[in-house]
Amino acid sequence: MSDSDRTSGAAESICPFCGVGCGIEYDPSTDGARGWAGPVNTRAEVCPKGVAAWDAVEDPDRLTTPLVREDGELVEATWADALDRIERCFAGIVAADGPDALAFFASSNCTNEENYVLQKLVRLLGTNNVDNCARLCHSSTVAAMRDRLGAGAMTNSLDDVGEADAFLVVGANPAENHPVIFRSYLLPAIRNGTALIVVDPRETATAEAADVHLAVRPGYDIRLLNALGATIVAEDRIDRSFCADRVSGLDEYRTFAAGLDVPAAAADAGVDVGSLREAARTYANADSAAIFSGMGLSQHHYGTANVHALLNLALVTGNLGRRGAGVNPLRGQNNVQGAGDVGALPDLLPGARPVTDDAARAELAAEWDVEGIDLPAEPGLTEVEATHAFGETVRGAFVLGENPAVTEPNATRVADALDSLDCLVVQDLFVTETVEHADVVLPGSAWAERGGTVTNTDRQVLRMRPNTVPPGDARRDLEVLCELGSRLTNEPGAFTYDRPESVFEELTRVTPQYSGMTYDEIGTDSQRWPFQEDAEAGTTVLHEETFATGARHAPLRIVEHVEPADAVDDDDLVLTTGRVIEHFNSGALTRRSDRLVRMAGPQRVQIHPDDAANRGIADDDRITVESERGAVSAIAEVTPAVGRGRVFATFHTADPLVNTLTGDALDPVAKIPEYKHSAVRVRVSGDQDRS
Ligand SMILES: Nc1nc2c(c(=O)[nH]1)N[C@H]1C(S)=C(S)[C@@H](COP(=O)(O)OP(=O)(O)OC[C@H]3O[C@@H](n4cnc5c(=O)[nH]c(N)nc54)[C@H](O)[C@@H]3O)O[C@H]1N2
Ligand SMILES: Nc1nc2c(c(=O)[nH]1)N[C@H]1C(S)=C(S)[C@@H](COP(=O)(O)OP(=O)(O)OC[C@H]3O[C@@H](n4cnc5c(=O)[nH]c(N)nc54)[C@H](O)[C@@H]3O)O[C@H]1N2
Ligand code: SF4
Ligand SMILES: [Mo]
């Protein structure tokens, strides 16, 4: 496959890390990466990860040849041998148990074109068992927003959020996790008078900039959000005209709110009732208020209910469908929005049309020129459900650009599950913790080695361009996926694309939001979905006249508190997890960059001074953290930044493997696991080195 773009030297691409979508490129003068003035980082600004993005590309440990397992060891193989092995294993599994005995993990780190081709391959194999790690981050948010508003995406754009008079940030830490959005879009507004309310159990870098910080008890957001709603109702701060015009169910919500005991709810949520009331007034009295939400809200076994409780606040106060007023999930990877848009999901085809929709499947089959084939109509398995089925109903798996051995919850169970497969294929850049369980390993391409598009957090489709070629025998991910498609399915003709742009042209025809977009017109700018050719760059604000459901009204929803899955005994602390600016997810890329490792320092578990003192723990002590699923050894960071009764750890390392501790109870709607609440016991370790 050729790529019309240049293949060496600086060329405008997109940062491979977070969903902000900053423009970066190779910088020959430093042999590193630098920003270019893209549609989001308009002054070419980047965060420390962007600066370090070249480090992983040129890392000497890059996979440069396929590997296959022989007598228990991974050994080098030719592409032909590796692909033959996959073909044999997967064909055997399909012949014995049918296509649903295979599961495919797509990648939010890969392009729209790559994800589109992978879901096409999966559906032509006859299964919907394809998912991506959006499942682990905002699947609950997307589920609630689709249900109530008709679209699971930021309702505002970065161009207009700065017009808000108040920001309500719930369970997100953009100062570390969406740094260019925080510094270039939110902070300037805050310095200009926009009030900032932060709901987070920890004193984060974002909370430091807040006017009101509600340090919620992990897992108790529904209590808190309902108490905010009850205060708004009791103090008659609802937007009557918006409610009359655009909202249904107000009487029921009012009755529900009137029955709530606000001081008791605040106490249960671990926050001061005066601060809570101040937050309610600030949010409701603003002319325009924008919500930002993150993992603190979404990653619970009632994550969908959490987001429903949040949506009520925007609806009763009329903060939706206008510039500066809306609900904005801050998306994870550079293409987590796009991977879902183009159909790398078990229940949705490209364009978010349900797999159960006969007409949508027929249209897709016509576009693929496979009218004789019935595309599968049963929703497939989500990521964690698939992992739970490994070795049982699922016998073979393909993992593109994910590291579930580190990032899925209940890691001991995950390791056993990976080992129980007849055939595990991993396409990655490095020998990761997941690769260690693989039977076949395919060396793929890093960000700087590909062309294609990604869709950022505010729905902008951006172009990546190759700055270099993959090392050794490593191949471009898209090329590998097309070859797998032609080998594994009976439709080799469906995978004969000459370049990424041809895939994009096809996907815009089956993804209505992308209809009319072109590579040429994206250029070094962007096109935003829902795309309208007559609008400058697509629709900036969603739900202006009608909701994306097609209805004029969106419903309020009564949401009751749900208890976290882990019961917390007297001696237990509650572990919640999250991120730091220097590292990215499993750390597979960022742990290789000397400068990031130096900047981040050792990864430590935060514990409050009182809880530390009660356990005889001093700063820097080695401690053991144990849940009912396992134990890890870690270094203590004694700090009041994490409240009493709580501990905090990142999940960016394999040692300690923090997901040994987390549980895999799933949200009933979105199937997202409970990463943000685990009951743990913490003690000082016997093997202390206090020298
Ligand atoms: N530096 C960096 N940036 C990243 C990533 C990264 O790994 N590193 N990953 C990317 C990805 S994939 C994603 S999904 C996004 C995620 O971005 P965020 O949503 O900001 O991610 P987290 O840090 O996991 O969680 C946010 C906050 O939730 C708080 N929290 C924990 N429990 C609760 C709770 O019960 N209630 C509330 N209200 N808050 C709680 C945590 O203390 C944390 O500060 O970041 C993206 N950007
Ligand atoms: N405890 C806890 N656990 C969590 C979370 C949490 O908040 N707390 N957050 C969850 C969330 S939101 C997410 S999104 C997941 C993330 O989970 P993962 O997606 O598993 O994490 P990554 O480290 O991003 O894994 C990406 C893998 O892809 C490889 N890779 C990167 N770029 C490319 C590429 O271009 N091509 C190919 N072929 N491979 C590539 C990397 O080497 C790496 O091995 O973690 C989840 N796990
Ligand atoms: S803010 Fe996100 S997209 Fe921008 S440079 Fe940093 S990690 Fe990359
Ligand atoms: Mo994520």
PDB file of N, CA and C in Angstrom, residues 441-481:
ATOM      1  N   VAL A 441       2.997 -12.409  17.612  1.00  0.00           N
ATOM      2  CA  VAL A 441       3.175 -10.974  17.842  1.00  0.00           C
ATOM      3  C   VAL A 441       3.507 -10.310  16.514  1.00  0.00           C
ATOM      4  N   LEU A 442       2.740  -9.272  16.177  1.00  0.00           N
ATOM      5  CA  LEU A 442       2.960  -8.558  14.919  1.00  0.00           C
ATOM      6  C   LEU A 442       3.505  -7.160  15.222  1.00  0.00           C
ATOM      7  N   PRO A 443       4.658  -6.804  14.628  1.00  0.00           N
ATOM      8  CA  PRO A 443       5.229  -5.479  14.891  1.00  0.00           C
ATOM      9  C   PRO A 443       4.549  -4.405  14.058  1.00  0.00           C
ATOM     10  N   GLY A 444       3.896  -3.463  14.726  1.00  0.00           N
ATOM     11  CA  GLY A 444       3.107  -2.438  14.039  1.00  0.00           C
ATOM     12  C   GLY A 444       3.842  -1.114  13.933  1.00  0.00           C
ATOM     13  N   SER A 445       3.071  -0.074  13.607  1.00  0.00           N
ATOM     14  CA  SER A 445       3.670   1.236  13.334  1.00  0.00           C
ATOM     15  C   SER A 445       3.337   2.234  14.424  1.00  0.00           C
ATOM     16  N   ALA A 446       4.310   3.107  14.723  1.00  0.00           N
ATOM     17  CA  ALA A 446       4.086   4.171  15.699  1.00  0.00           C
ATOM     18  C   ALA A 446       3.449   5.374  15.002  1.00  0.00           C
ATOM     19  N   TRP A 447       3.055   6.360  15.820  1.00  0.00           N
ATOM     20  CA  TRP A 447       2.345   7.536  15.288  1.00  0.00           C
ATOM     21  C   TRP A 447       3.076   8.172  14.112  1.00  0.00           C
ATOM     22  N   ALA A 448       4.399   8.236  14.209  1.00  0.00           N
ATOM     23  CA  ALA A 448       5.174   8.998  13.223  1.00  0.00           C
ATOM     24  C   ALA A 448       5.376   8.222  11.932  1.00  0.00           C
ATOM     25  N   GLU A 449       4.820   7.015  11.867  1.00  0.00           N
ATOM     26  CA  GLU A 449       5.063   6.157  10.699  1.00  0.00           C
ATOM     27  C   GLU A 449       3.796   5.930   9.879  1.00  0.00           C
ATOM     28  N   ARG A 450       2.742   6.689  10.157  1.00  0.00           N
ATOM     29  CA  ARG A 450       1.476   6.423   9.480  1.00  0.00           C
ATOM     30  C   ARG A 450       0.830   7.702   8.962  1.00  0.00           C
ATOM     31  N   GLY A 451      -0.009   7.495   7.911  1.00  0.00           N
ATOM     32  CA  GLY A 451      -0.948   8.532   7.527  1.00  0.00           C
ATOM     33  C   GLY A 451      -2.333   8.067   7.945  1.00  0.00           C
ATOM     34  N   GLY A 452      -3.286   8.980   7.969  1.00  0.00           N
ATOM     35  CA  GLY A 452      -4.645   8.606   8.354  1.00  0.00           C
ATOM     36  C   GLY A 452      -5.270   9.726   9.156  1.00  0.00           C
ATOM     37  N   THR A 453      -6.466   9.464   9.703  1.00  0.00           N
ATOM     38  CA  THR A 453      -7.145  10.505  10.472  1.00  0.00           C
ATOM     39  C   THR A 453      -7.463  10.024  11.882  1.00  0.00           C
ATOM     40  N   VAL A 454      -7.544  10.977  12.791  1.00  0.00           N
ATOM     41  CA  VAL A 454      -8.031  10.716  14.151  1.00  0.00           C
ATOM     42  C   VAL A 454      -9.067  11.782  14.490  1.00  0.00           C
ATOM     43  N   THR A 455      -9.979  11.454  15.414  1.00  0.00           N
ATOM     44  CA  THR A 455     -11.036  12.386  15.801  1.00  0.00           C
ATOM     45  C   THR A 455     -10.832  12.765  17.264  1.00  0.00           C
ATOM     46  N   ASN A 456     -10.625  14.021  17.535  1.00  0.00           N
ATOM     47  CA  ASN A 456     -10.256  14.422  18.896  1.00  0.00           C
ATOM     48  C   ASN A 456     -11.487  14.598  19.767  1.00  0.00           C
ATOM     49  N   THR A 457     -11.247  15.097  20.973  1.00  0.00           N
ATOM     50  CA  THR A 457     -12.323  15.150  21.964  1.00  0.00           C
ATOM     51  C   THR A 457     -13.445  16.115  21.572  1.00  0.00           C
ATOM     52  N   ASP A 458     -13.149  17.173  20.809  1.00  0.00           N
ATOM     53  CA  ASP A 458     -14.272  18.039  20.420  1.00  0.00           C
ATOM     54  C   ASP A 458     -14.679  17.807  18.958  1.00  0.00           C
ATOM     55  N   ARG A 459     -14.619  16.521  18.562  1.00  0.00           N
ATOM     56  CA  ARG A 459     -15.204  16.047  17.305  1.00  0.00           C
ATOM     57  C   ARG A 459     -14.496  16.569  16.070  1.00  0.00           C
ATOM     58  N   GLN A 460     -13.234  16.957  16.194  1.00  0.00           N
ATOM     59  CA  GLN A 460     -12.498  17.434  15.022  1.00  0.00           C
ATOM     60  C   GLN A 460     -11.718  16.276  14.404  1.00  0.00           C
ATOM     61  N   VAL A 461     -11.935  16.047  13.134  1.00  0.00           N
ATOM     62  CA  VAL A 461     -11.183  15.026  12.407  1.00  0.00           C
ATOM     63  C   VAL A 461      -9.907  15.685  11.885  1.00  0.00           C
ATOM     64  N   LEU A 462      -8.776  15.092  12.280  1.00  0.00           N
ATOM     65  CA  LEU A 462      -7.448  15.677  12.035  1.00  0.00           C
ATOM     66  C   LEU A 462      -6.603  14.668  11.276  1.00  0.00           C
ATOM     67  N   ARG A 463      -5.655  15.153  10.501  1.00  0.00           N
ATOM     68  CA  ARG A 463      -4.828  14.230   9.715  1.00  0.00           C
ATOM     69  C   ARG A 463      -3.466  13.970  10.319  1.00  0.00           C
ATOM     70  N   MET A 464      -3.072  12.699  10.302  1.00  0.00           N
ATOM     71  CA  MET A 464      -1.705  12.319  10.664  1.00  0.00           C
ATOM     72  C   MET A 464      -0.921  12.121   9.369  1.00  0.00           C
ATOM     73  N   ARG A 465       0.378  12.401   9.432  1.00  0.00           N
ATOM     74  CA  ARG A 465       1.238  12.218   8.256  1.00  0.00           C
ATOM     75  C   ARG A 465       2.515  11.524   8.683  1.00  0.00           C
ATOM     76  N   PRO A 466       3.006  10.601   7.853  1.00  0.00           N
ATOM     77  CA  PRO A 466       4.236   9.913   8.235  1.00  0.00           C
ATOM     78  C   PRO A 466       5.451  10.846   8.216  1.00  0.00           C
ATOM     79  N   ASN A 467       6.251  10.739   9.277  1.00  0.00           N
ATOM     80  CA  ASN A 467       7.513  11.472   9.360  1.00  0.00           C
ATOM     81  C   ASN A 467       8.681  10.537   9.103  1.00  0.00           C
ATOM     82  N   THR A 468       8.421   9.220   9.163  1.00  0.00           N
ATOM     83  CA  THR A 468       9.474   8.233   8.972  1.00  0.00           C
ATOM     84  C   THR A 468       8.810   6.890   8.643  1.00  0.00           C
ATOM     85  N   VAL A 469       9.639   5.869   8.463  1.00  0.00           N
ATOM     86  CA  VAL A 469       9.102   4.552   8.115  1.00  0.00           C
ATOM     87  C   VAL A 469       9.281   3.610   9.304  1.00  0.00           C
ATOM     88  N   PRO A 470       8.471   2.554   9.399  1.00  0.00           N
ATOM     89  CA  PRO A 470       8.624   1.617  10.521  1.00  0.00           C
ATOM     90  C   PRO A 470      10.005   0.958  10.499  1.00  0.00           C
ATOM     91  N   PRO A 471      10.536   0.615  11.691  1.00  0.00           N
ATOM     92  CA  PRO A 471      11.878   0.038  11.755  1.00  0.00           C
ATOM     93  C   PRO A 471      11.891  -1.433  11.322  1.00  0.00           C
ATOM     94  N   GLY A 472      13.005  -1.857  10.758  1.00  0.00           N
ATOM     95  CA  GLY A 472      13.177  -3.283  10.422  1.00  0.00           C
ATOM     96  C   GLY A 472      12.043  -3.794   9.568  1.00  0.00           C
ATOM     97  N   ASP A 473      11.512  -4.969   9.945  1.00  0.00           N
ATOM     98  CA  ASP A 473      10.402  -5.561   9.215  1.00  0.00           C
ATOM     99  C   ASP A 473       9.033  -5.127   9.751  1.00  0.00           C
ATOM    100  N   ALA A 474       9.018  -4.205  10.701  1.00  0.00           N
ATOM    101  CA  ALA A 474       7.717  -3.728  11.205  1.00  0.00           C
ATOM    102  C   ALA A 474       6.947  -3.114  10.037  1.00  0.00           C
ATOM    103  N   ARG A 475       5.613  -3.217  10.096  1.00  0.00           N
ATOM    104  CA  ARG A 475       4.794  -2.717   9.000  1.00  0.00           C
ATOM    105  C   ARG A 475       3.756  -1.738   9.501  1.00  0.00           C
ATOM    106  N   ARG A 476       3.246  -0.952   8.573  1.00  0.00           N
ATOM    107  CA  ARG A 476       2.159  -0.046   8.949  1.00  0.00           C
ATOM    108  C   ARG A 476       0.948  -0.862   9.387  1.00  0.00           C
ATOM    109  N   ASP A 477       0.322  -0.419  10.490  1.00  0.00           N
ATOM    110  CA  ASP A 477      -0.824  -1.155  11.039  1.00  0.00           C
ATOM    111  C   ASP A 477      -1.900  -1.392   9.979  1.00  0.00           C
ATOM    112  N   LEU A 478      -2.181  -0.370   9.173  1.00  0.00           N
ATOM    113  CA  LEU A 478      -3.274  -0.499   8.203  1.00  0.00           C
ATOM    114  C   LEU A 478      -2.981  -1.600   7.183  1.00  0.00           C
ATOM    115  N   GLU A 479      -1.733  -1.649   6.766  1.00  0.00           N
ATOM    116  CA  GLU A 479      -1.323  -2.659   5.787  1.00  0.00           C
ATOM    117  C   GLU A 479      -1.518  -4.068   6.375  1.00  0.00           C
ATOM    118  N   VAL A 480      -1.136  -4.233   7.637  1.00  0.00           N
ATOM    119  CA  VAL A 480      -1.264  -5.541   8.290  1.00  0.00           C
ATOM    120  C   VAL A 480      -2.742  -5.920   8.409  1.00  0.00           C
ATOM    121  N   LEU A 481      -3.570  -4.959   8.799  1.00  0.00           N
ATOM    122  CA  LEU A 481      -4.993  -5.256   8.989  1.00  0.00           C
ATOM    123  C   LEU A 481      -5.646  -5.636   7.661  1.00  0.00           C
TER     124      LEU A 481
END
